[in-house]
PDB file of C-alpha atoms in Angstrom:
ATOM      1  CA  MET A   1     -63.890   9.494  -4.441  1.00 82.00           C
ATOM      2  CA  ILE A   2     -62.643   6.409  -2.926  1.00 87.00           C
ATOM      3  CA  CYS A   3     -59.472   4.678  -0.631  1.00 88.00           C
ATOM      4  CA  VAL A   4     -57.646   3.641  -3.025  1.00 89.00           C
ATOM      5  CA  GLU A   5     -55.591   0.919  -0.265  1.00 87.00           C
ATOM      6  CA  CYS A   6     -59.064  -1.022   0.593  1.00 86.00           C
ATOM      7  CA  GLY A   7     -61.768   1.429  -1.952  1.00 84.00           C
ATOM      8  CA  GLN A   8     -64.071   2.594   0.725  1.00 86.00           C
ATOM      9  CA  PRO A   9     -65.898   6.218  -0.150  1.00 85.00           C
ATOM     10  CA  VAL A  10     -63.921   9.229   1.355  1.00 86.00           C
ATOM     11  CA  ASN A  11     -65.207  12.930   0.686  1.00 84.00           C
ATOM     12  CA  ASN A  12     -61.733  13.856  -0.513  1.00 82.00           C
ATOM     13  CA  VAL A  13     -58.197  12.856  -1.181  1.00 82.00           C
ATOM     14  CA  HIS A  14     -56.979  16.081  -0.259  1.00 79.00           C
ATOM     15  CA  TYR A  15     -56.762  19.365   1.613  1.00 80.00           C
ATOM     16  CA  LYS A  16     -55.642  22.382  -0.333  1.00 78.00           C
ATOM     17  CA  TYR A  17     -54.564  25.279   1.184  1.00 75.00           C
ATOM     18  CA  ARG A  18     -53.832  29.498   0.715  1.00 74.00           C
ATOM     19  CA  GLY A  19     -50.196  28.904  -0.896  1.00 70.00           C
ATOM     20  CA  GLY A  20     -50.668  25.849  -2.906  1.00 70.00           C
ATOM     21  CA  SER A  21     -49.354  23.399   0.004  1.00 74.00           C
ATOM     22  CA  ILE A  22     -52.110  20.321   0.645  1.00 78.00           C
ATOM     23  CA  ARG A  23     -52.804  17.847   3.137  1.00 83.00           C
ATOM     24  CA  LEU A  24     -52.952  14.548   2.104  1.00 85.00           C
ATOM     25  CA  THR A  25     -56.375  12.848   3.490  1.00 84.00           C
ATOM     26  CA  ILE A  26     -55.884   9.856   5.969  1.00 88.00           C
ATOM     27  CA  CYS A  27     -58.703   7.131   5.340  1.00 85.00           C
ATOM     28  CA  GLU A  28     -60.918   6.418   8.364  1.00 86.00           C
ATOM     29  CA  PHE A  29     -61.223   2.733   7.810  1.00 86.00           C
ATOM     30  CA  CYS A  30     -57.928   1.476   6.765  1.00 87.00           C
ATOM     31  CA  HIS A  31     -56.100   4.567   8.986  1.00 86.00           C
ATOM     32  CA  ASN A  32     -53.852   4.792   5.144  1.00 86.00           C
ATOM     33  CA  VAL A  33     -53.867   7.694   2.973  1.00 88.00           C
ATOM     34  CA  ALA A  34     -56.387   7.985   0.955  1.00 88.00           C
ATOM     35  CA  ASP A  35     -55.081   8.254  -2.509  1.00 87.00           C
ATOM     36  CA  LYS A  36     -50.593   8.605  -2.364  1.00 88.00           C
ATOM     37  CA  TYR A  37     -50.852   9.239  -6.652  1.00 89.00           C
ATOM     38  CA  VAL A  38     -52.600  12.996  -6.159  1.00 85.00           C
ATOM     39  CA  GLU A  39     -48.755  13.671  -6.062  1.00 84.00           C
ATOM     40  CA  HIS A  40     -47.441  11.274  -8.142  1.00 86.00           C
ATOM     41  CA  GLU A  41     -46.004  11.774 -11.526  1.00 87.00           C
ATOM     42  CA  LEU A  42     -48.691  10.091 -14.216  1.00 88.00           C
ATOM     43  CA  VAL A  43     -45.115   7.689 -14.991  1.00 91.00           C
ATOM     44  CA  ILE A  44     -45.164   5.929 -11.957  1.00 92.00           C
ATOM     45  CA  ILE A  45     -49.209   6.025 -12.536  1.00 91.00           C
ATOM     46  CA  PHE A  46     -48.457   4.521 -15.704  1.00 92.00           C
ATOM     47  CA  LEU A  47     -45.469   1.691 -14.151  1.00 93.00           C
ATOM     48  CA  ASP A  48     -47.667   0.561 -11.115  1.00 92.00           C
ATOM     49  CA  LEU A  49     -51.082  -0.131 -13.900  1.00 92.00           C
ATOM     50  CA  VAL A  50     -48.139  -2.109 -15.568  1.00 93.00           C
ATOM     51  CA  LEU A  51     -47.118  -4.304 -12.301  1.00 93.00           C
ATOM     52  CA  HIS A  52     -51.359  -4.587 -11.679  1.00 93.00           C
ATOM     53  CA  LYS A  53     -51.463  -2.457  -8.661  1.00 92.00           C
ATOM     54  CA  ALA A  54     -54.935  -2.445  -8.050  1.00 91.00           C
ATOM     55  CA  GLN A  55     -54.619   1.129  -6.301  1.00 92.00           C
ATOM     56  CA  ALA A  56     -53.771   2.933  -9.715  1.00 93.00           C
ATOM     57  CA  TYR A  57     -56.537   1.861 -11.213  1.00 93.00           C
ATOM     58  CA  ARG A  58     -58.844   3.091  -7.826  1.00 91.00           C
ATOM     59  CA  HIS A  59     -56.829   6.372  -8.668  1.00 91.00           C
ATOM     60  CA  LEU A  60     -57.417   6.412 -11.988  1.00 91.00           C
ATOM     61  CA  ILE A  61     -61.271   5.521 -12.451  1.00 89.00           C
ATOM     62  CA  PHE A  62     -62.696   7.108  -9.566  1.00 89.00           C
ATOM     63  CA  ASN A  63     -60.711   9.868  -8.315  1.00 86.00           C
ATOM     64  CA  ARG A  64     -58.726  11.292 -11.421  1.00 86.00           C
ATOM     65  CA  MET A  65     -61.267  10.820 -13.605  1.00 83.00           C
ATOM     66  CA  GLU A  66     -64.989  13.358 -13.450  1.00 81.00           C
ATOM     67  CA  TYR A  67     -67.847  11.517 -11.821  1.00 82.00           C
ATOM     68  CA  CYS A  68     -69.841  10.480 -14.719  1.00 81.00           C
ATOM     69  CA  GLU A  69     -73.674   9.241 -13.915  1.00 79.00           C
ATOM     70  CA  SER A  70     -73.908   8.003 -17.047  1.00 79.00           C
ATOM     71  CA  GLY A  71     -72.000   7.012 -20.276  1.00 81.00           C
ATOM     72  CA  LEU A  72     -68.673   7.252 -21.112  1.00 86.00           C
ATOM     73  CA  GLN A  73     -66.608  10.818 -21.608  1.00 87.00           C
ATOM     74  CA  THR A  74     -64.670  11.843 -24.325  1.00 88.00           C
ATOM     75  CA  SER A  75     -61.518  10.329 -22.873  1.00 88.00           C
ATOM     76  CA  ASP A  76     -62.702   6.883 -22.442  1.00 90.00           C
ATOM     77  CA  PHE A  77     -63.714   7.256 -26.421  1.00 93.00           C
ATOM     78  CA  GLN A  78     -60.147   8.706 -27.448  1.00 92.00           C
ATOM     79  CA  LEU A  79     -58.419   5.789 -25.645  1.00 92.00           C
ATOM     80  CA  VAL A  80     -60.593   3.149 -27.677  1.00 94.00           C
ATOM     81  CA  PHE A  81     -59.760   5.169 -30.879  1.00 94.00           C
ATOM     82  CA  TYR A  82     -56.412   4.641 -29.712  1.00 92.00           C
ATOM     83  CA  ILE A  83     -56.617   0.940 -28.964  1.00 93.00           C
ATOM     84  CA  ILE A  84     -58.307  -0.280 -31.831  1.00 93.00           C
ATOM     85  CA  ILE A  85     -56.268   1.458 -34.219  1.00 91.00           C
ATOM     86  CA  MET A  86     -52.771   0.235 -32.780  1.00 90.00           C
ATOM     87  CA  GLU A  87     -54.987  -3.484 -32.252  1.00 89.00           C
ATOM     88  CA  ALA A  88     -55.530  -3.786 -36.048  1.00 88.00           C
ATOM     89  CA  TYR A  89     -52.061  -2.183 -37.276  1.00 84.00           C
ATOM     90  CA  SER A  90     -50.535  -5.456 -35.096  1.00 84.00           C
ATOM     91  CA  LYS A  91     -52.576  -8.221 -36.667  1.00 83.00           C
ATOM     92  CA  THR A  92     -52.326  -6.532 -40.348  1.00 81.00           C
ATOM     93  CA  ARG A  93     -48.642  -6.425 -39.783  1.00 76.00           C
ATOM     94  CA  ALA A  94     -49.219 -10.114 -38.411  1.00 74.00           C
ATOM     95  CA  ASN A  95     -50.909 -11.277 -41.499  1.00 71.00           C
ATOM     96  CA  ASP A  96     -48.531  -8.935 -44.096  1.00 65.00           C
ATOM     97  CA  PRO A  97     -45.580  -9.153 -43.079  1.00 59.00           C
ATOM     98  CA  GLN A  98     -44.243  -8.577 -46.362  1.00 59.00           C
ATOM     99  CA  GLU A  99     -46.518  -5.825 -47.261  1.00 57.00           C
ATOM    100  CA  TRP A 100     -45.946  -3.726 -44.215  1.00 57.00           C
ATOM    101  CA  SER A 101     -41.870  -3.771 -44.400  1.00 54.00           C
ATOM    102  CA  ALA A 102     -41.465  -3.453 -47.665  1.00 53.00           C
ATOM    103  CA  LEU A 103     -39.159   0.034 -48.382  1.00 47.00           C
ATOM    104  CA  ALA A 104     -40.943   2.970 -51.019  1.00 45.00           C
ATOM    105  CA  GLU A 105     -38.301   3.580 -53.751  1.00 49.00           C
ATOM    106  CA  PRO A 106     -35.571   6.250 -53.158  1.00 49.00           C
ATOM    107  CA  ASP A 107     -37.186   8.482 -55.361  1.00 51.00           C
ATOM    108  CA  GLN A 108     -40.205   8.697 -53.655  1.00 49.00           C
ATOM    109  CA  TRP A 109     -40.965   9.714 -49.803  1.00 49.00           C
ATOM    110  CA  GLN A 110     -38.510   8.086 -47.227  1.00 48.00           C
ATOM    111  CA  GLY A 111     -40.940   4.993 -45.368  1.00 53.00           C
ATOM    112  CA  TYR A 112     -42.969   2.216 -45.160  1.00 55.00           C
ATOM    113  CA  ALA A 113     -44.992   2.140 -48.128  1.00 59.00           C
ATOM    114  CA  PRO A 114     -47.774  -0.473 -47.971  1.00 62.00           C
ATOM    115  CA  SER A 115     -49.589  -2.133 -50.944  1.00 65.00           C
ATOM    116  CA  LEU A 116     -53.296  -0.736 -51.373  1.00 69.00           C
ATOM    117  CA  ALA A 117     -54.094  -4.907 -50.325  1.00 70.00           C
ATOM    118  CA  ALA A 118     -52.066  -4.539 -47.281  1.00 70.00           C
ATOM    119  CA  TRP A 119     -54.376  -1.214 -46.509  1.00 76.00           C
ATOM    120  CA  SER A 120     -57.884  -2.576 -46.703  1.00 79.00           C
ATOM    121  CA  HIS A 121     -56.679  -5.714 -45.076  1.00 80.00           C
ATOM    122  CA  PHE A 122     -56.309  -3.176 -41.988  1.00 83.00           C
ATOM    123  CA  GLY A 123     -59.213  -1.642 -42.645  1.00 86.00           C
ATOM    124  CA  VAL A 124     -60.868  -4.879 -42.342  1.00 85.00           C
ATOM    125  CA  TRP A 125     -58.914  -5.563 -39.101  1.00 87.00           C
ATOM    126  CA  VAL A 126     -60.049  -1.930 -37.786  1.00 91.00           C
ATOM    127  CA  ALA A 127     -64.106  -2.952 -38.358  1.00 91.00           C
ATOM    128  CA  VAL A 128     -63.444  -6.837 -36.595  1.00 90.00           C
ATOM    129  CA  CYS A 129     -61.451  -4.538 -33.962  1.00 91.00           C
ATOM    130  CA  THR A 130     -64.380  -2.231 -33.282  1.00 93.00           C
ATOM    131  CA  VAL A 131     -67.197  -5.110 -33.455  1.00 93.00           C
ATOM    132  CA  GLN A 132     -64.560  -6.740 -30.446  1.00 92.00           C
ATOM    133  CA  MET A 133     -64.481  -4.025 -28.599  1.00 93.00           C
ATOM    134  CA  VAL A 134     -68.020  -3.816 -28.833  1.00 94.00           C
ATOM    135  CA  LEU A 135     -69.062  -7.264 -27.889  1.00 94.00           C
ATOM    136  CA  TYR A 136     -66.634  -7.331 -24.908  1.00 94.00           C
ATOM    137  CA  CYS A 137     -68.376  -4.482 -23.311  1.00 93.00           C
ATOM    138  CA  LEU A 138     -71.200  -5.725 -23.790  1.00 94.00           C
ATOM    139  CA  ALA A 139     -70.952  -9.268 -22.689  1.00 94.00           C
ATOM    140  CA  SER A 140     -69.052  -8.242 -19.729  1.00 93.00           C
ATOM    141  CA  VAL A 141     -71.923  -5.845 -18.594  1.00 93.00           C
ATOM    142  CA  ALA A 142     -74.144  -8.857 -19.072  1.00 93.00           C
ATOM    143  CA  ALA A 143     -72.010 -10.979 -17.324  1.00 92.00           C
ATOM    144  CA  ALA A 144     -72.463  -8.885 -14.701  1.00 92.00           C
ATOM    145  CA  ARG A 145     -76.237  -8.179 -14.452  1.00 90.00           C
ATOM    146  CA  LEU A 146     -76.911 -11.493 -13.705  1.00 90.00           C
ATOM    147  CA  LEU A 147     -74.780 -11.327 -10.668  1.00 87.00           C
ATOM    148  CA  PHE A 148     -75.624  -8.157  -9.663  1.00 86.00           C
ATOM    149  CA  SER A 149     -79.125  -7.016 -11.016  1.00 79.00           C
ATOM    150  CA  ALA A 150     -81.202  -8.765  -8.607  1.00 75.00           C
ATOM    151  CA  ARG A 151     -78.375  -7.869  -5.096  1.00 77.00           C
ATOM    152  CA  PHE A 152     -78.206  -4.469  -5.294  1.00 77.00           C
ATOM    153  CA  PRO A 153     -81.295  -2.057  -6.817  1.00 75.00           C
ATOM    154  CA  ILE A 154     -78.134   0.673  -8.420  1.00 77.00           C
ATOM    155  CA  VAL A 155     -75.351  -0.547  -9.861  1.00 82.00           C
ATOM    156  CA  LYS A 156     -72.547   1.954 -11.864  1.00 87.00           C
ATOM    157  CA  TYR A 157     -72.614  -0.465 -15.094  1.00 89.00           C
ATOM    158  CA  ASN A 158     -70.949   2.936 -16.913  1.00 90.00           C
ATOM    159  CA  TYR A 159     -68.094   2.225 -14.785  1.00 91.00           C
ATOM    160  CA  LEU A 160     -67.162  -1.593 -15.760  1.00 92.00           C
ATOM    161  CA  VAL A 161     -67.059  -0.808 -19.153  1.00 93.00           C
ATOM    162  CA  LYS A 162     -64.530   2.288 -18.358  1.00 93.00           C
ATOM    163  CA  CYS A 163     -62.507  -0.765 -16.413  1.00 93.00           C
ATOM    164  CA  VAL A 164     -62.499  -2.362 -19.177  1.00 93.00           C
ATOM    165  CA  ILE A 165     -60.721  -0.237 -21.391  1.00 94.00           C
ATOM    166  CA  LEU A 166     -58.665   0.878 -19.328  1.00 93.00           C
ATOM    167  CA  ALA A 167     -57.442  -2.218 -18.993  1.00 93.00           C
ATOM    168  CA  ASN A 168     -56.833  -2.526 -22.795  1.00 93.00           C
ATOM    169  CA  PHE A 169     -54.046   0.131 -22.540  1.00 92.00           C
ATOM    170  CA  GLY A 170     -51.581  -2.342 -22.871  1.00 90.00           C
ATOM    171  CA  ARG A 171     -52.698  -2.365 -26.749  1.00 89.00           C
ATOM    172  CA  CYS A 172     -49.967   0.816 -26.466  1.00 87.00           C
ATOM    173  CA  PHE A 173     -47.086  -1.524 -26.220  1.00 88.00           C
ATOM    174  CA  TYR A 174     -48.140  -2.133 -30.145  1.00 86.00           C
ATOM    175  CA  GLY A 175     -46.561   1.388 -31.091  1.00 83.00           C
ATOM    176  CA  LEU A 176     -42.962  -1.129 -30.074  1.00 82.00           C
ATOM    177  CA  LEU A 177     -44.153  -2.523 -34.187  1.00 75.00           C
ATOM    178  CA  LEU A 178     -43.247   1.098 -35.642  1.00 75.00           C
ATOM    179  CA  VAL A 179     -39.788   0.936 -34.021  1.00 77.00           C
ATOM    180  CA  TRP A 180     -38.321  -2.454 -34.196  1.00 76.00           C
ATOM    181  CA  ASP A 181     -38.710  -5.958 -36.217  1.00 70.00           C
ATOM    182  CA  TYR A 182     -39.760  -8.654 -34.853  1.00 70.00           C
ATOM    183  CA  ASP A 183     -39.178 -11.980 -36.900  1.00 71.00           C
ATOM    184  CA  HIS A 184     -42.860 -13.382 -35.038  1.00 74.00           C
ATOM    185  CA  PRO A 185     -45.116 -10.040 -34.378  1.00 73.00           C
ATOM    186  CA  ALA A 186     -47.831 -12.969 -34.310  1.00 76.00           C
ATOM    187  CA  ILE A 187     -45.910 -14.025 -30.846  1.00 82.00           C
ATOM    188  CA  PHE A 188     -45.399 -10.510 -29.914  1.00 83.00           C
ATOM    189  CA  ASP A 189     -49.416 -10.108 -30.269  1.00 83.00           C
ATOM    190  CA  ARG A 190     -50.470 -13.599 -27.849  1.00 86.00           C
ATOM    191  CA  MET A 191     -48.039 -11.780 -25.281  1.00 89.00           C
ATOM    192  CA  VAL A 192     -49.824  -8.216 -25.484  1.00 90.00           C
ATOM    193  CA  ASP A 193     -53.338 -10.178 -25.240  1.00 90.00           C
ATOM    194  CA  LEU A 194     -52.154 -12.389 -22.281  1.00 93.00           C
ATOM    195  CA  PHE A 195     -50.898  -9.027 -20.432  1.00 94.00           C
ATOM    196  CA  VAL A 196     -54.564  -7.701 -21.349  1.00 93.00           C
ATOM    197  CA  PHE A 197     -56.415 -10.526 -20.024  1.00 94.00           C
ATOM    198  CA  SER A 198     -54.346 -10.479 -16.893  1.00 94.00           C
ATOM    199  CA  SER A 199     -54.776  -6.541 -16.333  1.00 94.00           C
ATOM    200  CA  SER A 200     -58.440  -7.293 -16.603  1.00 94.00           C
ATOM    201  CA  PHE A 201     -59.087  -9.562 -14.244  1.00 94.00           C
ATOM    202  CA  VAL A 202     -57.446  -6.457 -11.897  1.00 94.00           C
ATOM    203  CA  ALA A 203     -59.213  -3.776 -13.170  1.00 93.00           C
ATOM    204  CA  VAL A 204     -62.929  -6.046 -12.658  1.00 93.00           C
ATOM    205  CA  ARG A 205     -61.701  -7.261  -9.412  1.00 92.00           C
ATOM    206  CA  VAL A 206     -61.472  -3.447  -8.281  1.00 91.00           C
ATOM    207  CA  TRP A 207     -64.906  -2.166  -9.898  1.00 90.00           C
ATOM    208  CA  THR A 208     -66.703  -5.656  -8.513  1.00 88.00           C
ATOM    209  CA  GLY A 209     -64.835  -5.327  -5.050  1.00 83.00           C
ATOM    210  CA  SER A 210     -65.478  -8.557  -4.308  1.00 77.00           C
ATOM    211  CA  GLY A 211     -63.621 -12.192  -4.898  1.00 79.00           C
ATOM    212  CA  ALA A 212     -61.635 -13.024  -7.747  1.00 88.00           C
ATOM    213  CA  MET A 213     -63.915 -15.891  -9.287  1.00 91.00           C
ATOM    214  CA  VAL A 214     -66.457 -12.627  -9.636  1.00 91.00           C
ATOM    215  CA  ALA A 215     -63.792 -11.010 -11.400  1.00 92.00           C
ATOM    216  CA  LEU A 216     -63.149 -14.140 -13.517  1.00 92.00           C
ATOM    217  CA  TYR A 217     -66.267 -14.743 -14.785  1.00 93.00           C
ATOM    218  CA  ILE A 218     -67.033 -11.292 -16.055  1.00 93.00           C
ATOM    219  CA  VAL A 219     -63.623 -11.287 -17.875  1.00 94.00           C
ATOM    220  CA  LEU A 220     -64.420 -14.813 -19.356  1.00 94.00           C
ATOM    221  CA  ALA A 221     -67.548 -13.574 -20.361  1.00 93.00           C
ATOM    222  CA  GLY A 222     -65.943 -11.008 -22.315  1.00 93.00           C
ATOM    223  CA  TRP A 223     -63.441 -12.507 -24.175  1.00 93.00           C
ATOM    224  CA  SER A 224     -65.458 -15.772 -25.198  1.00 92.00           C
ATOM    225  CA  ALA A 225     -67.207 -12.768 -26.763  1.00 92.00           C
ATOM    226  CA  ARG A 226     -64.238 -11.022 -28.177  1.00 91.00           C
ATOM    227  CA  LEU A 227     -62.906 -14.702 -29.367  1.00 89.00           C
ATOM    228  CA  ALA A 228     -66.346 -15.819 -31.105  1.00 90.00           C
ATOM    229  CA  VAL A 229     -65.565 -12.632 -33.368  1.00 88.00           C
ATOM    230  CA  GLN A 230     -62.421 -13.566 -34.488  1.00 83.00           C
ATOM    231  CA  GLN A 231     -63.209 -17.061 -35.118  1.00 84.00           C
ATOM    232  CA  ALA A 232     -66.109 -16.368 -37.107  1.00 85.00           C
ATOM    233  CA  VAL A 233     -64.154 -13.739 -39.146  1.00 80.00           C
ATOM    234  CA  LEU A 234     -61.330 -16.614 -39.512  1.00 76.00           C
ATOM    235  CA  HIS A 235     -64.026 -18.897 -40.461  1.00 75.00           C
ATOM    236  CA  ALA A 236     -65.383 -16.815 -43.212  1.00 72.00           C
ATOM    237  CA  GLY A 237     -62.209 -16.054 -45.018  1.00 64.00           C
ATOM    238  CA  TRP A 238     -61.631 -12.806 -45.028  1.00 58.00           C
ATOM    239  CA  VAL A 239     -57.991 -13.030 -42.734  1.00 56.00           C
ATOM    240  CA  LEU A 240     -55.623 -15.583 -42.362  1.00 47.00           C
ATOM    241  CA  ASP A 241     -54.864 -16.385 -38.750  1.00 47.00           C
ATOM    242  CA  PRO A 242     -51.039 -15.029 -37.683  1.00 47.00           C
ATOM    243  CA  PRO A 243     -49.948 -19.044 -37.446  1.00 45.00           C
ATOM    244  CA  THR A 244     -51.483 -19.753 -40.049  1.00 43.00           C
ATOM    245  CA  GLN A 245     -49.909 -16.997 -41.897  1.00 45.00           C
ATOM    246  CA  SER A 246     -46.436 -17.942 -40.542  1.00 42.00           C
ATOM    247  CA  LEU A 247     -46.805 -21.813 -42.003  1.00 40.00           C
ATOM    248  CA  LEU A 248     -48.350 -20.728 -45.451  1.00 39.00           C
ATOM    249  CA  VAL A 249     -45.202 -18.625 -45.570  1.00 39.00           C
ATOM    250  CA  THR A 250     -42.738 -20.942 -44.330  1.00 41.00           C
ATOM    251  CA  ALA A 251     -44.085 -23.736 -46.434  1.00 40.00           C
ATOM    252  CA  ASN A 252     -44.121 -21.350 -49.207  1.00 44.00           C
ATOM    253  CA  PHE A 253     -40.012 -20.733 -48.408  1.00 41.00           C
ATOM    254  CA  ALA A 254     -39.449 -24.264 -47.754  1.00 44.00           C
ATOM    255  CA  ALA A 255     -40.813 -25.106 -51.728  1.00 42.00           C
ATOM    256  CA  ARG A 256     -38.659 -22.717 -53.367  1.00 45.00           C
ATOM    257  CA  SER A 257     -35.385 -23.764 -51.751  1.00 46.00           C
ATOM    258  CA  LEU A 258     -35.632 -27.636 -52.206  1.00 42.00           C
ATOM    259  CA  PRO A 259     -34.071 -28.426 -56.074  1.00 46.00           C
ATOM    260  CA  LEU A 260     -36.510 -29.562 -58.238  1.00 40.00           C
ATOM    261  CA  PRO A 261     -36.610 -33.583 -59.236  1.00 42.00           C
ATOM    262  CA  ARG A 262     -35.050 -34.366 -62.104  1.00 43.00           C
ATOM    263  CA  SER A 263     -36.818 -37.374 -64.613  1.00 38.00           C
ATOM    264  CA  GLU A 264     -33.654 -40.494 -65.469  1.00 41.00           C
ATOM    265  CA  PRO A 265     -33.765 -41.148 -69.390  1.00 41.00           C
ATOM    266  CA  LEU A 266     -35.371 -44.467 -69.874  1.00 36.00           C
TER     267      LEU A 266
END
C-alpha cells in the first residue's frame, strides 16, 4: 500500500477497532491522510478519475486491488472485455450509421435490428480492438523496459499494464451511444480517444513516479502501436475510416439531391 498523496509506501491505510470504527493512517512523509478514499463512495472515486486526479489512480491500483506478484487479475480481464466490446460497437456505429439505427418491423421485436453485414463488421472491429489493446500494452511495456531495466533490478511491469487498462475506463462513455443518437458518432469517438489518451498519461505517470516526459514517452509508444494497427486495417480495406464513411454518405446524398441534366434538342 502507498500514500495516495505522495506515493510513498505505508504499512496500512487505516486501523480498525472493535465495534467497526476505523482510524485513517497519517503518512510519515507528507503528514497527510494516507488514503482518504477509504471512506468515499465509488461514485466519488469515479468522478476523481474523470477529473484526472492521480490520488484516485493510486487508490484503485495500489490500495484497493489485492497485491499481484505477476500477471493480471480477473477484474482486469473483465474490464478489458467491456472496453473492447464498447469500442468495437462505437466504431461499427460510426462506420455503419444507417445499419445500426434501422428499426425492426412492428410485428417483430422492438428495438434496433442491425443486418448480418453490420454484425460481421462488428466482429471485425472486435478483433481489431483486441489486437490494438494487446499491442498497446506490449509497446508500453517495451518502452518502459528500455527506460528502467538498466536502472532498477525489479520492476513490476504488470502494474503498468493495470494502469493502461484502468486508463481506458473512458470507453464506458460509448454507452451513451446506446441511449442517445448522435449525428456524428465519429467525432464523439475522437473525443473519447482524446480523453483516454490524457487518462493514460496520468495513470502511467502514477506508475513511473517520475517526470512528465517519461510518462509521455511510454504513452506515445503504446498509442503508436495502436494507431499502426488501425492504419493497417484501413489500408487493407476491411473497414472504412469514419471520416471517409461520412464523406461518402454526404457525397451520395448530394448526388441524389442534384437534378439530372437534360439534353437539349439539336
